[in-house]
Short mmCIF file of C-alpha atoms in Angstrom, two decimals:
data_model
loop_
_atom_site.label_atom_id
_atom_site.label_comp_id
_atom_site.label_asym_id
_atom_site.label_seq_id
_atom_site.Cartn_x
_atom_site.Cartn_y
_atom_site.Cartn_z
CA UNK A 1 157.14 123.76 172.27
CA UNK A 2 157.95 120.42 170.47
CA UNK A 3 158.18 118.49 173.56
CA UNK A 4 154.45 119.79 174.60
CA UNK A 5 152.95 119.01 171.53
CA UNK A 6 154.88 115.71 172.26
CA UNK A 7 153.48 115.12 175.53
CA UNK A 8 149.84 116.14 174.22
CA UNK A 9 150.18 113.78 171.28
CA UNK A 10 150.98 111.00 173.71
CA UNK A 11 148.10 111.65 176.02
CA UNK A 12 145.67 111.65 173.51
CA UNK A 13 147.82 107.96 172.69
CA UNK A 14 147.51 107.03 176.04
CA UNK A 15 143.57 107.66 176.54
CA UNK A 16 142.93 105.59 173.34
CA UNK A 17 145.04 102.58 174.94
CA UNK A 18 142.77 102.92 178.18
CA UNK A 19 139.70 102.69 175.93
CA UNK A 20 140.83 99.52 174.01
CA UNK A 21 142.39 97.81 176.66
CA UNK A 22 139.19 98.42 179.09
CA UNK A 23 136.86 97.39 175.78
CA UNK A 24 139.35 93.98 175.31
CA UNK A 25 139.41 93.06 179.27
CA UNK A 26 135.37 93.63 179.33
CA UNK A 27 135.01 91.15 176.52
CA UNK A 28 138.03 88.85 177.98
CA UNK A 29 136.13 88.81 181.26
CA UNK A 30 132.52 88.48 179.41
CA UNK A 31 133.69 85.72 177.17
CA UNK A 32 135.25 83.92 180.83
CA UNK A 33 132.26 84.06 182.28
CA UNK A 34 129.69 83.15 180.26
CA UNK A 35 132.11 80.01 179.31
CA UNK A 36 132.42 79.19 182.94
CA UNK A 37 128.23 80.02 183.13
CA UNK A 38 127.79 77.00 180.13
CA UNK A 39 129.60 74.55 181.86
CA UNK A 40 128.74 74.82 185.43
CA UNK A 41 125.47 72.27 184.97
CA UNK A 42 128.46 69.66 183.91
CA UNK A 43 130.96 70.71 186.38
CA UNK A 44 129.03 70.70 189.50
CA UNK A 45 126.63 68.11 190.35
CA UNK A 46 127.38 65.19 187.99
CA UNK A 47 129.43 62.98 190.88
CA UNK A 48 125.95 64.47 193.49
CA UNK A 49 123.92 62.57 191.63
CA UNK A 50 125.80 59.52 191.34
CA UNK A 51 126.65 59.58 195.21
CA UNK A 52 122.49 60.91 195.86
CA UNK A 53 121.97 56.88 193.33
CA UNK A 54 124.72 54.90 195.03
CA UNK A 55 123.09 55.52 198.60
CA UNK A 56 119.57 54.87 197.35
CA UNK A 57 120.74 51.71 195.60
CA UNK A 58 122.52 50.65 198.86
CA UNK A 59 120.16 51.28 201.07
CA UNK A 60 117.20 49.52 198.96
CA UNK A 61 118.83 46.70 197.45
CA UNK A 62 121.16 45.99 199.95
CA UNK A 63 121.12 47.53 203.71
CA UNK A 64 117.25 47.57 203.78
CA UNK A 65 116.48 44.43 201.28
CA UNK A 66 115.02 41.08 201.86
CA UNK A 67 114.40 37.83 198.99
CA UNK A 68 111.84 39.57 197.50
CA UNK A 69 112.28 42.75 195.57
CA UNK A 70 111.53 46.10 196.47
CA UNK A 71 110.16 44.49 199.68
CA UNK A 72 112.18 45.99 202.77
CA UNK A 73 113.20 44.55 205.84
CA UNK A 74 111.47 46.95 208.24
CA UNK A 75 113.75 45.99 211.28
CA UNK A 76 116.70 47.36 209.38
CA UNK A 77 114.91 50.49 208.07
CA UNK A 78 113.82 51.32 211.30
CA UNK A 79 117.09 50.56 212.80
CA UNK A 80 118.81 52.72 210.19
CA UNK A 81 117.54 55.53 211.56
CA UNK A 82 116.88 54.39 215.55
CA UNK A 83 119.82 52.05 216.26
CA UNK A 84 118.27 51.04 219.89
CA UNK A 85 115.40 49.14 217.86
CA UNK A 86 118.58 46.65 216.60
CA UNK A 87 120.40 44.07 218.85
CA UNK A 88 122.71 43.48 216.62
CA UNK A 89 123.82 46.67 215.75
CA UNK A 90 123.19 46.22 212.02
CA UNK A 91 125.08 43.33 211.16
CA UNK A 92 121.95 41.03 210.73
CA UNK A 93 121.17 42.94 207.43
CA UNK A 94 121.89 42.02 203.93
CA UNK A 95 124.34 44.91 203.42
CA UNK A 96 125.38 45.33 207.49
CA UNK A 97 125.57 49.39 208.31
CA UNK A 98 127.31 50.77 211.80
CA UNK A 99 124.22 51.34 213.10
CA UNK A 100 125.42 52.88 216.33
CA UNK A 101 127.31 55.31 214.87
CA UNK A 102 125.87 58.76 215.07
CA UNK A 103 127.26 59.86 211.40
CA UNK A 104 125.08 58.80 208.52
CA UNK A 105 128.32 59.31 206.25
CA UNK A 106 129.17 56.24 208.03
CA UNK A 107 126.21 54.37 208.12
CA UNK A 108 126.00 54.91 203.76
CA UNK A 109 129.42 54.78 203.78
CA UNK A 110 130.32 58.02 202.00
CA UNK A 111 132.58 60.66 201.88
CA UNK A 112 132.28 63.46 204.58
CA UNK A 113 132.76 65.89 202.33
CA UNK A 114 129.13 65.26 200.71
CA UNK A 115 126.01 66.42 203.07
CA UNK A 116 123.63 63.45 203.00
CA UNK A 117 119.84 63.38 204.03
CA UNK A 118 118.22 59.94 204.03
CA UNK A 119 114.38 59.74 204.38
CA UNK A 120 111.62 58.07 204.46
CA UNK A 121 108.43 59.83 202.67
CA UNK A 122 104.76 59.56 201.81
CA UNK A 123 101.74 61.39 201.06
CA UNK A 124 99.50 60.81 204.23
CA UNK A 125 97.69 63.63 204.55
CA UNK A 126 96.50 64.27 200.73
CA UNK A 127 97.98 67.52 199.48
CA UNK A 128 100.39 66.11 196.63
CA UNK A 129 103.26 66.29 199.21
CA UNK A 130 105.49 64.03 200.51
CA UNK A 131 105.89 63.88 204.04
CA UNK A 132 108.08 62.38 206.77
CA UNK A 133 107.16 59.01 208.44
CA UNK A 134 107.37 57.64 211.78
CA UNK A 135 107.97 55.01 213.83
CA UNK A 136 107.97 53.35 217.04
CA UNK A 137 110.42 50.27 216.04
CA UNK A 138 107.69 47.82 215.00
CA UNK A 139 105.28 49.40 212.56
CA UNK A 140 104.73 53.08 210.66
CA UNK A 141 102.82 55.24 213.12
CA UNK A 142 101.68 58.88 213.10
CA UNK A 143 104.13 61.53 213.38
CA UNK A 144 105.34 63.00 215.43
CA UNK A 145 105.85 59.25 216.64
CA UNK A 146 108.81 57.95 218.58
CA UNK A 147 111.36 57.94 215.74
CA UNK A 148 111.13 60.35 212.96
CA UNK A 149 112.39 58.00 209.76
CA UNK A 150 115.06 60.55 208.57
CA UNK A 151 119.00 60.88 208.74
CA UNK A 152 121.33 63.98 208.32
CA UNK A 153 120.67 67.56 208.26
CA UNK A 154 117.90 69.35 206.34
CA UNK A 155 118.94 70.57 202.48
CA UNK A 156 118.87 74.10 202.13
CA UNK A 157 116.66 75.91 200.27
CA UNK A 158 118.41 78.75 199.31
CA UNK A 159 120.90 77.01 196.60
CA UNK A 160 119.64 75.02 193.80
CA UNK A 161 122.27 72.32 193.53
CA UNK A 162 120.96 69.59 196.05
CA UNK A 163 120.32 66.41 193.97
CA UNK A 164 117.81 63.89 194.82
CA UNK A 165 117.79 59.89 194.17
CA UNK A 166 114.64 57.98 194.73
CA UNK A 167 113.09 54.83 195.41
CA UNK A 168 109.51 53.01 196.04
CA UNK A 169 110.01 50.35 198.57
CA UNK A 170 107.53 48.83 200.37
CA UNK A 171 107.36 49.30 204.47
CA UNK A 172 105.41 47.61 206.46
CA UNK A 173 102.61 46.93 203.97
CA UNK A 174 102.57 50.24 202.26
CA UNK A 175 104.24 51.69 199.58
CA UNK A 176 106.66 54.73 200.86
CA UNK A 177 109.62 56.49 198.72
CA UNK A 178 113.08 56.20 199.78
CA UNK A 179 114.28 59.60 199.58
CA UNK A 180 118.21 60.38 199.56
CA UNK A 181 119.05 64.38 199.18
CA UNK A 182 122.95 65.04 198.69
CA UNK A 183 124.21 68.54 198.37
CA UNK B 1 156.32 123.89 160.08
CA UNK B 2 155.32 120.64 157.77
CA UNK B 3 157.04 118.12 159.34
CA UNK B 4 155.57 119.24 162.65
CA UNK B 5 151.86 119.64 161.20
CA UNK B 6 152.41 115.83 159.66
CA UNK B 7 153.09 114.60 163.13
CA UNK B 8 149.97 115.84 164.59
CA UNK B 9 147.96 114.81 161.60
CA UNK B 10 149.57 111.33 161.87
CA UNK B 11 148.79 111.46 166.04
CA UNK B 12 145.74 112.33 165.31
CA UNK B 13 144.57 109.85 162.82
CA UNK B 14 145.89 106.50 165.28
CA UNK B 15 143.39 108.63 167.96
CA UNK B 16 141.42 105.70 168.01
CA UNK B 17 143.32 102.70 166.44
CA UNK B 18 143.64 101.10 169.74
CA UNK B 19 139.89 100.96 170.24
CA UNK B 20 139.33 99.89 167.26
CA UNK B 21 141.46 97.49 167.67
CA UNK B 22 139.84 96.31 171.18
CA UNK B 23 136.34 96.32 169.23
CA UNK B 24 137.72 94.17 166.61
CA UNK B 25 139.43 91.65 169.06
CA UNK B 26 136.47 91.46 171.26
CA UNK B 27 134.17 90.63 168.03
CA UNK B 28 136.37 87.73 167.27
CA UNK B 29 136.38 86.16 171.26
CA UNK B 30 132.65 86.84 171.03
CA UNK B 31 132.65 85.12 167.57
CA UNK B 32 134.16 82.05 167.95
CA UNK B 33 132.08 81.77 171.48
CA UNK B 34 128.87 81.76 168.81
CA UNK B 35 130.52 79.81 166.77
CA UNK B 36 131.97 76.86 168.76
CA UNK B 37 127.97 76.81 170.70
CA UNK B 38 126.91 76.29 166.94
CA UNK B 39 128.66 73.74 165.85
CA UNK B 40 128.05 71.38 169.30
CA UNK B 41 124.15 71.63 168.98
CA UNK B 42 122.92 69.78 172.49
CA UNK B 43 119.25 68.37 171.01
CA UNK B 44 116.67 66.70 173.32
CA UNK B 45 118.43 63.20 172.15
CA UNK B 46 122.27 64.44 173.16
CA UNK B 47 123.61 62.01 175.54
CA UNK B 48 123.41 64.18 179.23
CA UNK B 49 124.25 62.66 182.73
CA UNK B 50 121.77 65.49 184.57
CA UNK B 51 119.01 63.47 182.17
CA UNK B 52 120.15 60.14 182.19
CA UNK B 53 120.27 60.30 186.30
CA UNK B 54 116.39 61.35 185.82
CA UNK B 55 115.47 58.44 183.87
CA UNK B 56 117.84 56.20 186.71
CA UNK B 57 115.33 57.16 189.29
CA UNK B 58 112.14 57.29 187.16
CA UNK B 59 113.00 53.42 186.26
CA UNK B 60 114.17 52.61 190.37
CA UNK B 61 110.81 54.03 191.56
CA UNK B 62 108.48 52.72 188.73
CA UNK B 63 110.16 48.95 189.49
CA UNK B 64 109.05 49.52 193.35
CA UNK B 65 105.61 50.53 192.39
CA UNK B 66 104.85 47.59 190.26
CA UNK B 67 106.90 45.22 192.91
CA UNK B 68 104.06 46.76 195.65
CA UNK B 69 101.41 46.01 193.29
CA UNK B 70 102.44 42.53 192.77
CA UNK B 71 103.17 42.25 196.63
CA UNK B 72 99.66 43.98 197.59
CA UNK B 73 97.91 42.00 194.59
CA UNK B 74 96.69 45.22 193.50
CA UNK B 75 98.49 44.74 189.82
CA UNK B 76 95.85 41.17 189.58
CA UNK B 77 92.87 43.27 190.56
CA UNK B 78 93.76 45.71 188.42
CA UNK B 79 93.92 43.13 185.50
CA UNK B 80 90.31 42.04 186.79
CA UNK B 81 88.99 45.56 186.98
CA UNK B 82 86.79 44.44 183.97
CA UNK B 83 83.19 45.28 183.07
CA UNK B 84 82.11 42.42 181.53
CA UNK B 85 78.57 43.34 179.78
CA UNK B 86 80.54 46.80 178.34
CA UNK B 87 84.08 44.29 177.07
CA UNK B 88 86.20 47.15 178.84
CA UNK B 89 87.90 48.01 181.92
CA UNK B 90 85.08 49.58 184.16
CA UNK B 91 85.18 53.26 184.84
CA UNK B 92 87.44 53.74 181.38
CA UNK B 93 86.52 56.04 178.91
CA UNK B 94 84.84 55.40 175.26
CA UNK B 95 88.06 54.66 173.87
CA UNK B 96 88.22 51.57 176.13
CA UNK B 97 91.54 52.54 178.19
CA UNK B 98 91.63 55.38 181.01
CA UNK B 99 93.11 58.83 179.78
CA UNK B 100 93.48 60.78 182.69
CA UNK B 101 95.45 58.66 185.18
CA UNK B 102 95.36 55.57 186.84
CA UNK B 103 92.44 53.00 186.82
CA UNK B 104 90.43 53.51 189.93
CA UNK B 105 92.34 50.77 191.81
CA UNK B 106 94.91 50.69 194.45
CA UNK B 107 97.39 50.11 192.03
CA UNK B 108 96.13 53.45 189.89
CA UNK B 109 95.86 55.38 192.86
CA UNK B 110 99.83 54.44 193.85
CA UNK B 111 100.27 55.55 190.45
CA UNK B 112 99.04 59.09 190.65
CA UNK B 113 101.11 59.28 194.25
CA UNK B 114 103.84 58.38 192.75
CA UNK B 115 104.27 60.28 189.33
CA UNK B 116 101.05 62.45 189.53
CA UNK B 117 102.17 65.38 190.82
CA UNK B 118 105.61 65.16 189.59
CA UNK B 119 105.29 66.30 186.05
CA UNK B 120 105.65 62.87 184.59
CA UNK B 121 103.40 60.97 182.50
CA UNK B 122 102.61 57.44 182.31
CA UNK B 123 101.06 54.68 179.61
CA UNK B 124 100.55 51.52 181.28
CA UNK B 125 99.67 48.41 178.50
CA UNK B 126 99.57 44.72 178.74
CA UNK B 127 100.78 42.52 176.12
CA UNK B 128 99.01 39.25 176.05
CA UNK B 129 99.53 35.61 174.08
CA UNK B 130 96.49 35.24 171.97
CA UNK B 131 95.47 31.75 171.17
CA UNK B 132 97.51 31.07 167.86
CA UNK B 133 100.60 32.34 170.08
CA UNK B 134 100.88 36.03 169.19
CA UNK B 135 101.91 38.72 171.24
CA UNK B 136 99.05 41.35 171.28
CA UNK B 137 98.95 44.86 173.22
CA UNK B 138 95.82 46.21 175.28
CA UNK B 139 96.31 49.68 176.58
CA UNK B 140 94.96 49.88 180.12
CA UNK B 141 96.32 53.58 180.63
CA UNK B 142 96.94 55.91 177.60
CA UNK B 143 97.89 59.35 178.32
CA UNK B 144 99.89 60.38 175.04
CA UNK B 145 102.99 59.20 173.23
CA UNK B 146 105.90 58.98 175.00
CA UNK B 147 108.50 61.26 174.70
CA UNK B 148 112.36 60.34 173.12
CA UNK B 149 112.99 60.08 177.13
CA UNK B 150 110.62 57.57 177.92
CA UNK B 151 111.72 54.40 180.02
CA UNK B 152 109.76 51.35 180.76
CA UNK B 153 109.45 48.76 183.00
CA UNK B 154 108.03 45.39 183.44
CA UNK B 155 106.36 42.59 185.41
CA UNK B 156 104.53 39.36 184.41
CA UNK B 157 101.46 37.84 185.72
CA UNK B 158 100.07 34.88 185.17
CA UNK B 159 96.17 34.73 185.35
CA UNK B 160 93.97 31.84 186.45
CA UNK B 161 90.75 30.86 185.12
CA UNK B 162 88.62 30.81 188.26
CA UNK B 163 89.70 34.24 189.16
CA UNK B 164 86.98 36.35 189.47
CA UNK B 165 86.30 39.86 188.25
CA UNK B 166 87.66 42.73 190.93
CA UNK B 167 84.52 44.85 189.99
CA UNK B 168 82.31 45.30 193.17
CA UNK B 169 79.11 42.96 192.77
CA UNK B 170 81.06 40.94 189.74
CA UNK B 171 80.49 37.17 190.00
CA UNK B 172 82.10 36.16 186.56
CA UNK B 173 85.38 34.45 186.32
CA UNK B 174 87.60 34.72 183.51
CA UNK B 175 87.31 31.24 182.53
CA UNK B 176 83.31 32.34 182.12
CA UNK B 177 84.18 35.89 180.46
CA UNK B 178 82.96 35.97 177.26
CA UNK B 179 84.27 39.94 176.57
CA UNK B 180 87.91 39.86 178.07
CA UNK B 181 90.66 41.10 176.32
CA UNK B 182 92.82 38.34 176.66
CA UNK B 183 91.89 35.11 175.70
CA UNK B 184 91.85 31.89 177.31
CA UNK B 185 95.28 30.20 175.74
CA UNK B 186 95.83 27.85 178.23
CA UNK B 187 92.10 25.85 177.00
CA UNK B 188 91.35 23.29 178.89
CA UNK B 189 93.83 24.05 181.60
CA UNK B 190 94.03 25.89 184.91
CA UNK B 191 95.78 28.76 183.40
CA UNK B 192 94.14 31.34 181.22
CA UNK B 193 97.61 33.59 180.25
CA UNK B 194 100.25 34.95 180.89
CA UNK B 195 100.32 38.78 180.94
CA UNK B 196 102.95 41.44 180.60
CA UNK B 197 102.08 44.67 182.59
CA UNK B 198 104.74 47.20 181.04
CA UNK B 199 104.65 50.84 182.97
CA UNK B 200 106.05 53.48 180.26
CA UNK B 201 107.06 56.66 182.09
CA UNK B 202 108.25 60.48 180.52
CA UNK B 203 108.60 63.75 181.60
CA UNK B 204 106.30 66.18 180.68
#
């Protein structure tokens, strides 16, 4: 008889411990991720955007520049992205690239584990957007032209953490925006 | 009998001391969660990489702008855009500056490529020497006041006195101006002044 009561007693014990405990883990594992949730912005994407600058700084003042500022060399641009329109593979250029290698984390010199998209953009047809140039080694020309001036694979669209770094530069008498995407 | 009713009173009574407990804990994580966002506000002005990288490009494309427009000339004739019987730059509104964007130039219309449709607002001003050797500001765009994120860039150009104004049909030169906004503080010389364009960028 005692030992019943006992074991009732303790159940009733034992259902009040699951309540608590499942009440303290919720708020544990609330409290974890909303933490978590506040830092993320600081976590993630503070060294993207100073890789997505660091390209965009070495390709206009250094891989692509000439004496004057802002002013690009267009062989190099174009060569950037076309190596055949180069004879000397890239080494003719302020900052010298590989421009024969097929990687463009070589040709920025970056780590592999960043994705890396370099273009060239402008509006040409009107509608507030920025689209792709191209070339065919000597001057900007309609697209699709021979050479389409952009590097690496296309962001995705689906996440929301690819950072962007840009520059104006001018090409070939016009002004165009360097465009350097790193996810 | 008594002792036996006591221990199911005293069972009964700690029914729930455990999730009371649980509610009490969980107040205080929650709590000091509150508390600690509290006490480290984050205000428009707090130091922030994410922002800082923003203003990093804003200031890298707004130097390549004005470097075209100095390359292109299109920052001069933009200077020269002048209406000379109204004493402001033509096509600007009553106030004498242009509120809505760039001045119908090529420079203006690089401008509005540029920033235009990227939720970012510009002022562009000059700041000229006036003839007893003060610095003076003329506002050439004016589209508010900037923001506590504002950067700004500029460029100098020096202006000549037979250039002539950029205004189609214009014949006057700005040695012959008699409304222009800068005057002539190089008298009796080739030059007329020395400008600086400044190009004052914020988000919107």
């Amino acid at each position: 008889m005692r030992e019943t009561k006992s074991r009732l007693d303790r159940g009733q014990l034992n259902f009040d411990l699951l309540i608590g405990v499942t009440v303290f883990v919720l708020a544990l594992a609330f409290v974890f991720s909303a933490v978590s949730g506040m830092v993320t912005p600081y976590v993630h994407g503070q060294e993207h955007t100073l890789v997505a600058d660091r390209v965009a700084t070495l390709l206009a003042d250094g891989s692509f520049a000439t004496d004057q500022s802002s002013i690009v060399n267009a062989t190099c641009a174009f060569g950037f992205f076309n190596a055949s329109y180069l004879t000397d593979n890239g080494t003719g250029c302020r900052i010298g690239f590989p421009a024969n290698s097929s990687s463009v984390h070589e040709r920025v010199a970056i780590d592999r584990r960043y994705s890396v998209n370099v273009s060239l953009v402008r509006d040409t047809d009107g509608d507030g957007k920025r689209d792709v140039l191209c070339t065919d080694g000597e001057v900007l020309t309609d697209c699709p032209g021979d050479t389409r001036l952009t590097a690496g694979p296309t962001p995705p669209t689906n996440r929301g953490s690819v950072v962007s770094a840009r520059r104006v530069v001018v090409l070939d008498g016009l002004d165009v925006v360097l465009e350097v995407r790193v996810w | 009998m008594v002792k036996r009713a006591g221990t199911v009173r005293t069972s009964a009574d700690r029914g729930q001391a455990h999730t009371l407990e649980a509610f009490m804990s969980a107040l205080l994580l929650v709590g000091s969660i509150a508390f600690a966002l509290q006490v480290t506000a984050v205000t428009p002005l707090t130091a922030s990489t994410s922002s800082q990288h923003i203003e990093n490009q804003q200031i890298g494309m707004t130097k390549g702008v004005l470097d075209a427009a100095i390359h292109n000339e299109s920052l001069r004739l933009t200077l020269l855009y002048w209406n000379e019987s109204d004493g402001s730059f033509a096509g600007s509104s009553s106030t004498g500056y242009y509120a809505t964007g760039g001045p119908p130039t090529a420079f203006g219309a690089m401008l509005n490529r540029t920033f235009g449709d990227q939720g970012i607002a510009f002022n562009v001003n000059v700041f000229y020497v006036t003839t007893a050797g003060d610095v003076r500001r003329e506002q050439i765009v004016h589209t508010g006041t900037p923001s506590e994120h504002a950067v700004s860039v500029s460029r100098t150009i020096t202006l000549y006195d037979d250039e002539v104004f950029s205004v189609s049909g214009a014949s006057t030169t700005l040695g012959g101006s008699a409304s222009y906004f800068a005057p002539d503080a190089g008298a009796g010389e080739h030059l007329y002044n020395v400008v600086r364009v400044e190009v004052v960028l914020w988000r919107m």
